[in-house]
Amino acid sequence: MNRQEIISCLKQTEPAELKKLWDSADRVRAENVGQAVHLRGLVEFSNICGRKCRYCGINAANTKVRRYQMSKAEILDSAQTARKLGYGTVVLQSGENRKLDVYFLAETIKEIKQTIGLAVTLSLGQWDREVYQLWKHAGADRFLLRFETGDDELYRRLHPDSKTGVAERFDALRLLKELGYEVGSGVMIGLPGQSYQSLADDLLKFKQLELDMIGAGPYIKHQDTQLGKDIEKFLLDAKEQVPATEEMTYKVIALARLLCPQANIPATTALATLNPKQGREQGLCCGANIVMPNVTPVKYRQMYEIYPAKACIAESAETCNACMLKRIESIGRYVGSGRGDSPGFLNRAQMGVGL
């Protein structure tokens, strides 16, 4: 699939043609990663961040945010909850906090691996090789680092504190793969200033990077961010601007599946925020095979507001899990067991490539 074909799919509006796209992606998903939906327990252990990304509600410039960091005991308790609910992975996520005690996190990772027995995914932003290596040696299995947009000009506008532009993300992703992590990345869909051409290039970049995990969710405006306040200054002409819609998100999930058949692709919380009734289910029918239920203590969830009105911030982990099981069963799928590593990563591991 070339750039122009991808752009045509992104601009497609005919229901019959879109159904063909959904069905093709769903078939490729079934052939490559099966019918299982793997659940990852998400722990948002801190909202402290030193970056000033203009789209994110917890960026350092937002003084309205009440900052927090969970204790090791709280993180371990959340991981234990994930284990009890049958999840094979816990995702430790926070803002990019340079004041984070990296050894504290390494010890926490070790305890999760040794006493709870879950795979550990990290989503903590950009760090130096030595820190990535420390966490890998502690037992971390995967790392998620979105590049958000491959359009360097737009990336720099959205990340005013970036010194090297989007290259900083691509360099980090290559380093993570070199260190043996299972590596994930992704983009926001409908970012103000995002063109169809640049989004098509992002999809091709997924393939070029040979990503093990691909996250793609819609941009949701946060009123207390610079982008949220100045959105009109970023928007392109209506014919060129990618819309931040539910349908566009399904298109990107489907195209990502067709381009990267063996990747793990989540139906994101942002999608469920746009459509609480069926957003995740539809995403799973368009090529996705992962869901990340939130196991963060409820008292912290409202403070991790990267965008407003996030789905599932008031329900307990147990309530969310019961709901998710019913939703997955309703589309004829089942919850997977074990770690749920991507086939692409396992194939590379067997051949010793990039590890």
Short mmCIF file of C-alpha atoms in Angstrom, two decimals:
data_model
loop_
_atom_site.label_atom_id
_atom_site.label_comp_id
_atom_site.label_asym_id
_atom_site.label_seq_id
_atom_site.Cartn_x
_atom_site.Cartn_y
_atom_site.Cartn_z
CA MET A 1 0.00 0.00 0.00
CA ASN A 2 1.56 3.29 -1.10
CA ARG A 3 1.12 6.86 0.17
CA GLN A 4 -1.60 7.82 -2.31
CA GLU A 5 -3.61 4.66 -1.61
CA ILE A 6 -3.45 5.40 2.11
CA ILE A 7 -4.60 8.99 1.56
CA SER A 8 -7.52 7.71 -0.54
CA CYS A 9 -8.56 5.40 2.30
CA LEU A 10 -8.27 8.21 4.85
CA LYS A 11 -10.54 10.41 2.72
CA GLN A 12 -13.02 7.63 1.91
CA THR A 13 -16.61 8.32 2.99
CA GLU A 14 -18.64 5.65 1.16
CA PRO A 15 -20.10 3.20 3.74
CA ALA A 16 -19.64 0.18 1.46
CA GLU A 17 -15.96 0.98 0.87
CA LEU A 18 -15.37 1.62 4.56
CA LYS A 19 -16.94 -1.73 5.42
CA LYS A 20 -14.48 -3.39 3.04
CA LEU A 21 -11.64 -1.65 4.88
CA TRP A 22 -12.93 -2.72 8.32
CA ASP A 23 -13.48 -6.30 7.12
CA SER A 24 -10.03 -6.54 5.52
CA ALA A 25 -8.34 -5.29 8.67
CA ASP A 26 -10.40 -7.62 10.86
CA ARG A 27 -9.46 -10.58 8.68
CA VAL A 28 -5.75 -9.71 8.76
CA ARG A 29 -5.98 -9.28 12.54
CA ALA A 30 -7.55 -12.73 12.94
CA GLU A 31 -4.93 -14.35 10.70
CA ASN A 32 -1.96 -12.78 12.47
CA VAL A 33 -2.80 -12.23 16.14
CA GLY A 34 -5.91 -14.39 16.52
CA GLN A 35 -9.25 -13.85 18.25
CA ALA A 36 -7.86 -13.11 21.70
CA VAL A 37 -8.11 -9.63 23.18
CA HIS A 38 -5.25 -9.08 25.63
CA LEU A 39 -5.88 -6.83 28.61
CA ARG A 40 -3.13 -4.64 30.09
CA GLY A 41 -3.62 -3.14 33.54
CA LEU A 42 -2.82 0.59 33.33
CA VAL A 43 -1.24 2.26 36.38
CA GLU A 44 -0.92 6.05 36.02
CA PHE A 45 1.50 6.31 38.93
CA SER A 46 2.40 10.01 38.57
CA ASN A 47 1.18 13.09 36.71
CA ILE A 48 4.38 15.05 37.33
CA CYS A 49 5.89 16.17 34.01
CA GLY A 50 8.71 18.47 33.00
CA ARG A 51 7.74 18.82 29.34
CA LYS A 52 5.57 21.59 27.89
CA CYS A 53 3.73 19.72 25.12
CA ARG A 54 1.01 22.10 23.99
CA TYR A 55 -1.73 19.46 23.64
CA CYS A 56 -1.38 17.65 26.98
CA GLY A 57 -3.38 18.46 30.09
CA ILE A 58 -0.61 17.45 32.51
CA ASN A 59 2.17 19.45 30.82
CA ALA A 60 4.49 21.40 33.12
CA ALA A 61 2.97 24.77 32.17
CA ASN A 62 -0.51 23.85 33.45
CA THR A 63 -0.52 25.24 36.98
CA LYS A 64 -4.10 24.08 37.60
CA VAL A 65 -3.03 20.44 37.88
CA ARG A 66 -2.76 18.88 41.35
CA ARG A 67 0.41 16.80 41.09
CA TYR A 68 0.87 13.37 42.67
CA GLN A 69 3.15 10.36 42.73
CA MET A 70 2.07 6.97 44.01
CA SER A 71 4.20 5.12 46.55
CA LYS A 72 5.84 1.81 45.75
CA ALA A 73 3.25 0.05 47.93
CA GLU A 74 0.41 1.66 45.96
CA ILE A 75 1.98 0.71 42.63
CA LEU A 76 2.51 -2.88 43.78
CA ASP A 77 -1.05 -3.06 45.09
CA SER A 78 -2.36 -1.87 41.70
CA ALA A 79 -0.21 -4.45 39.92
CA GLN A 80 -1.57 -7.11 42.26
CA THR A 81 -5.09 -6.03 41.30
CA ALA A 82 -4.19 -6.50 37.63
CA ARG A 83 -2.88 -9.97 38.45
CA LYS A 84 -6.05 -10.93 40.35
CA LEU A 85 -8.16 -9.83 37.39
CA GLY A 86 -6.18 -12.15 35.12
CA TYR A 87 -4.15 -9.58 33.19
CA GLY A 88 -0.74 -10.66 31.91
CA THR A 89 0.78 -7.18 31.78
CA VAL A 90 0.91 -4.05 33.88
CA VAL A 91 1.60 -0.69 32.18
CA LEU A 92 3.42 1.85 34.36
CA GLN A 93 2.72 5.31 32.97
CA SER A 94 3.63 8.82 34.07
CA GLY A 95 4.63 12.22 32.78
CA GLU A 96 8.24 12.70 31.70
CA ASN A 97 9.60 13.56 35.13
CA ARG A 98 13.35 14.19 35.29
CA LYS A 99 13.12 14.31 39.09
CA LEU A 100 11.82 10.74 39.19
CA ASP A 101 14.05 8.46 41.24
CA VAL A 102 14.99 6.02 38.47
CA TYR A 103 16.29 3.51 41.04
CA PHE A 104 12.97 3.64 42.91
CA LEU A 105 11.27 2.64 39.67
CA ALA A 106 13.86 -0.07 38.97
CA GLU A 107 13.20 -1.61 42.39
CA THR A 108 9.45 -1.41 41.79
CA ILE A 109 9.84 -3.19 38.45
CA LYS A 110 11.94 -5.93 40.10
CA GLU A 111 9.30 -6.52 42.76
CA ILE A 112 6.50 -6.73 40.20
CA LYS A 113 8.48 -9.27 38.18
CA GLN A 114 9.63 -11.35 41.15
CA THR A 115 6.60 -11.31 43.44
CA ILE A 116 3.64 -10.73 41.11
CA GLY A 117 4.89 -12.25 37.87
CA LEU A 118 3.50 -9.83 35.30
CA ALA A 119 5.08 -8.49 32.13
CA VAL A 120 5.96 -4.81 32.63
CA THR A 121 5.39 -2.10 30.04
CA LEU A 122 6.75 1.40 30.65
CA SER A 123 5.34 4.65 29.25
CA LEU A 124 7.52 7.39 30.74
CA GLY A 125 8.80 9.57 27.90
CA GLN A 126 12.37 10.11 26.71
CA TRP A 127 15.39 9.10 28.80
CA ASP A 128 19.09 8.44 28.33
CA ARG A 129 20.47 5.06 27.31
CA GLU A 130 21.70 4.36 30.85
CA VAL A 131 18.22 4.80 32.31
CA TYR A 132 16.52 2.67 29.66
CA GLN A 133 19.19 0.04 30.32
CA LEU A 134 18.69 0.21 34.10
CA TRP A 135 14.97 -0.43 33.76
CA LYS A 136 15.54 -3.21 31.20
CA HIS A 137 17.97 -4.96 33.55
CA ALA A 138 15.40 -4.57 36.34
CA GLY A 139 12.98 -6.61 34.24
CA ALA A 140 10.98 -4.18 32.10
CA ASP A 141 9.72 -5.89 28.96
CA ARG A 142 8.18 -3.17 26.81
CA PHE A 143 8.32 0.57 26.28
CA LEU A 144 5.68 2.83 24.75
CA LEU A 145 6.83 6.16 23.31
CA ARG A 146 4.52 7.90 20.86
CA PHE A 147 6.00 10.27 18.30
CA GLU A 148 2.52 11.86 17.92
CA THR A 149 3.26 13.26 14.44
CA GLY A 150 6.14 12.69 12.04
CA ASP A 151 5.68 16.16 10.55
CA ASP A 152 8.77 17.86 11.98
CA GLU A 153 7.41 21.40 11.68
CA LEU A 154 4.18 20.49 13.45
CA TYR A 155 6.07 18.43 16.04
CA ARG A 156 8.24 21.44 16.92
CA ARG A 157 5.20 23.72 17.22
CA LEU A 158 3.57 21.25 19.59
CA HIS A 159 6.76 20.55 21.56
CA PRO A 160 8.37 23.98 22.12
CA ASP A 161 11.08 22.53 24.39
CA SER A 162 12.28 20.00 21.80
CA LYS A 163 15.88 20.56 20.67
CA THR A 164 16.01 18.18 17.70
CA GLY A 165 12.38 17.88 16.60
CA VAL A 166 10.72 14.55 15.96
CA ALA A 167 14.13 12.94 15.40
CA GLU A 168 14.40 12.75 19.20
CA ARG A 169 11.52 10.27 19.26
CA PHE A 170 12.74 8.19 16.34
CA ASP A 171 16.24 7.99 17.85
CA ALA A 172 14.78 6.87 21.18
CA LEU A 173 12.63 4.20 19.52
CA ARG A 174 15.64 2.75 17.71
CA LEU A 175 17.63 2.76 20.95
CA LEU A 176 14.85 0.98 22.83
CA LYS A 177 14.72 -1.72 20.18
CA GLU A 178 18.51 -2.07 20.30
CA LEU A 179 18.31 -2.62 24.08
CA GLY A 180 15.84 -5.47 23.63
CA TYR A 181 12.56 -3.83 24.53
CA GLU A 182 9.35 -4.73 22.77
CA VAL A 183 8.69 -1.27 21.35
CA GLY A 184 5.48 0.65 20.81
CA SER A 185 4.70 4.07 19.39
CA GLY A 186 1.87 5.91 17.73
CA VAL A 187 0.19 9.15 16.82
CA MET A 188 -2.72 11.40 17.63
CA ILE A 189 -5.38 11.62 14.96
CA GLY A 190 -6.77 15.00 14.01
CA LEU A 191 -4.11 17.11 15.67
CA PRO A 192 -4.69 20.72 14.60
CA GLY A 193 -2.25 21.19 11.73
CA GLN A 194 -2.17 17.52 10.74
CA SER A 195 -2.68 16.95 7.01
CA TYR A 196 -3.77 13.78 5.24
CA GLN A 197 -0.33 13.61 3.65
CA SER A 198 1.48 13.72 6.98
CA LEU A 199 -0.85 11.14 8.54
CA ALA A 200 -0.26 8.82 5.58
CA ASP A 201 3.49 9.25 6.11
CA ASP A 202 3.02 8.39 9.80
CA LEU A 203 1.31 5.14 8.86
CA LEU A 204 4.17 4.25 6.54
CA LYS A 205 6.58 5.13 9.36
CA PHE A 206 4.92 2.51 11.56
CA LYS A 207 5.91 -0.10 8.99
CA GLN A 208 9.42 1.28 8.53
CA LEU A 209 10.05 1.23 12.30
CA GLU A 210 8.73 -2.36 12.55
CA LEU A 211 6.77 -1.43 15.65
CA ASP A 212 5.57 -4.17 17.99
CA MET A 213 2.74 -2.00 19.34
CA ILE A 214 0.85 0.83 17.66
CA GLY A 215 -1.36 3.28 19.53
CA ALA A 216 -3.60 5.65 17.60
CA GLY A 217 -6.24 7.74 19.31
CA PRO A 218 -8.14 10.92 18.46
CA TYR A 219 -6.95 14.33 19.58
CA ILE A 220 -9.26 15.60 22.32
CA LYS A 221 -9.00 19.29 23.16
CA HIS A 222 -7.98 20.24 26.71
CA GLN A 223 -9.14 23.72 27.65
CA ASP A 224 -6.15 24.42 29.92
CA THR A 225 -3.47 23.87 27.27
CA GLN A 226 -1.97 26.33 24.82
CA LEU A 227 -3.24 24.29 21.89
CA GLY A 228 -6.71 24.15 23.39
CA LYS A 229 -6.75 27.94 23.76
CA ASP A 230 -5.20 28.75 20.36
CA ILE A 231 -6.60 25.90 18.27
CA GLU A 232 -7.67 28.17 15.39
CA LYS A 233 -4.04 29.23 14.85
CA PHE A 234 -3.06 25.62 14.15
CA LEU A 235 -5.95 24.33 12.02
CA LEU A 236 -5.42 23.82 8.29
CA ASP A 237 -7.91 24.44 5.51
CA ALA A 238 -10.91 22.12 5.93
CA LYS A 239 -9.93 20.05 2.88
CA GLU A 240 -6.46 19.37 4.27
CA GLN A 241 -7.09 19.15 8.02
CA VAL A 242 -7.54 15.60 9.34
CA PRO A 243 -10.66 15.51 11.56
CA ALA A 244 -10.33 14.17 15.12
CA THR A 245 -13.31 11.87 14.71
CA GLU A 246 -14.27 8.38 15.74
CA GLU A 247 -14.48 7.25 12.10
CA MET A 248 -11.02 8.60 11.25
CA THR A 249 -9.62 6.70 14.23
CA TYR A 250 -11.13 3.46 12.92
CA LYS A 251 -9.56 4.14 9.53
CA VAL A 252 -6.12 4.59 11.08
CA ILE A 253 -6.46 1.44 13.21
CA ALA A 254 -7.49 -0.54 10.13
CA LEU A 255 -4.68 0.82 7.96
CA ALA A 256 -2.13 0.23 10.73
CA ARG A 257 -3.27 -3.39 10.90
CA LEU A 258 -2.95 -3.85 7.13
CA LEU A 259 0.52 -2.28 7.09
CA CYS A 260 1.77 -4.00 10.28
CA PRO A 261 -0.11 -7.32 10.47
CA GLN A 262 1.75 -8.71 13.49
CA ALA A 263 1.67 -5.64 15.74
CA ASN A 264 -0.40 -5.33 18.89
CA ILE A 265 -2.89 -2.49 18.41
CA PRO A 266 -5.08 -1.18 21.25
CA ALA A 267 -8.61 0.15 21.12
CA THR A 268 -7.75 3.24 23.18
CA THR A 269 -9.41 4.96 26.11
CA ALA A 270 -9.67 8.12 23.98
CA LEU A 271 -11.82 6.17 21.52
CA ALA A 272 -14.06 5.05 24.38
CA THR A 273 -14.26 8.69 25.48
CA LEU A 274 -15.66 9.71 22.07
CA ASN A 275 -18.08 6.78 22.02
CA PRO A 276 -18.60 5.28 25.50
CA LYS A 277 -21.18 2.78 24.24
CA GLN A 278 -19.30 1.08 21.41
CA GLY A 279 -16.01 2.86 20.73
CA ARG A 280 -13.73 0.11 21.96
CA GLU A 281 -15.83 -2.66 20.43
CA GLN A 282 -15.78 -1.01 17.01
CA GLY A 283 -12.03 -0.49 17.32
CA LEU A 284 -11.63 -4.20 18.04
CA CYS A 285 -13.65 -4.95 14.90
CA CYS A 286 -11.40 -2.72 12.77
CA GLY A 287 -8.10 -4.40 13.56
CA ALA A 288 -7.35 -3.80 17.26
CA ASN A 289 -6.55 -6.63 19.68
CA ILE A 290 -5.56 -4.89 22.95
CA VAL A 291 -7.49 -3.03 25.66
CA MET A 292 -5.88 -1.29 28.64
CA PRO A 293 -8.30 -1.14 31.59
CA ASN A 294 -7.31 1.36 34.28
CA VAL A 295 -6.22 -0.17 37.61
CA THR A 296 -4.96 3.13 39.07
CA PRO A 297 -6.59 3.90 42.45
CA VAL A 298 -9.74 5.91 41.73
CA LYS A 299 -8.60 8.81 43.95
CA TYR A 300 -5.78 9.60 41.49
CA ARG A 301 -7.53 9.14 38.15
CA GLN A 302 -9.11 12.58 37.84
CA MET A 303 -5.70 14.14 38.38
CA TYR A 304 -4.26 12.29 35.37
CA GLU A 305 -6.25 14.42 32.95
CA ILE A 306 -4.26 14.43 29.72
CA TYR A 307 -7.59 15.25 28.07
CA PRO A 308 -11.01 15.99 29.64
CA ALA A 309 -13.89 13.58 30.31
CA LYS A 310 -11.77 10.42 30.14
CA ALA A 311 -13.78 7.21 30.14
CA CYS A 312 -13.86 4.98 33.23
CA ILE A 313 -12.34 7.37 35.79
CA ALA A 314 -14.90 6.78 38.55
CA GLU A 315 -15.41 2.99 38.36
CA SER A 316 -13.35 0.49 40.33
CA ALA A 317 -10.95 -1.80 38.48
CA GLU A 318 -13.25 -4.73 39.20
CA THR A 319 -16.29 -2.93 37.77
CA CYS A 320 -14.38 -1.91 34.64
CA ASN A 321 -13.15 -5.46 34.19
CA ALA A 322 -16.62 -7.00 34.41
CA CYS A 323 -17.90 -4.48 31.86
CA MET A 324 -14.97 -5.11 29.54
CA LEU A 325 -15.44 -8.89 29.59
CA LYS A 326 -19.07 -8.48 28.51
CA ARG A 327 -18.10 -6.08 25.73
CA ILE A 328 -15.46 -8.44 24.37
CA GLU A 329 -17.82 -11.41 24.47
CA SER A 330 -20.51 -9.36 22.71
CA ILE A 331 -18.39 -9.21 19.53
CA GLY A 332 -17.53 -12.91 19.54
CA ARG A 333 -14.00 -12.54 20.93
CA TYR A 334 -12.39 -13.78 24.14
CA VAL A 335 -9.86 -12.49 26.66
CA GLY A 336 -6.36 -13.77 26.00
CA SER A 337 -4.15 -15.36 28.63
CA GLY A 338 -0.45 -14.81 29.27
CA ARG A 339 1.78 -11.93 28.26
CA GLY A 340 0.38 -11.34 24.80
CA ASP A 341 3.69 -10.45 23.13
CA SER A 342 3.42 -9.39 19.50
CA PRO A 343 4.21 -12.14 16.95
CA GLY A 344 6.65 -9.78 15.25
CA PHE A 345 8.65 -9.35 18.46
CA LEU A 346 8.64 -13.09 19.15
CA ASN A 347 9.88 -13.80 15.63
CA ARG A 348 12.73 -11.32 16.05
CA ALA A 349 13.58 -12.81 19.43
CA GLN A 350 13.85 -16.29 17.91
CA MET A 351 16.17 -14.99 15.21
CA GLY A 352 18.12 -12.75 17.59
CA VAL A 353 17.40 -9.68 15.47
CA GLY A 354 17.45 -6.29 17.21
CA LEU A 355 17.88 -7.90 20.62
#
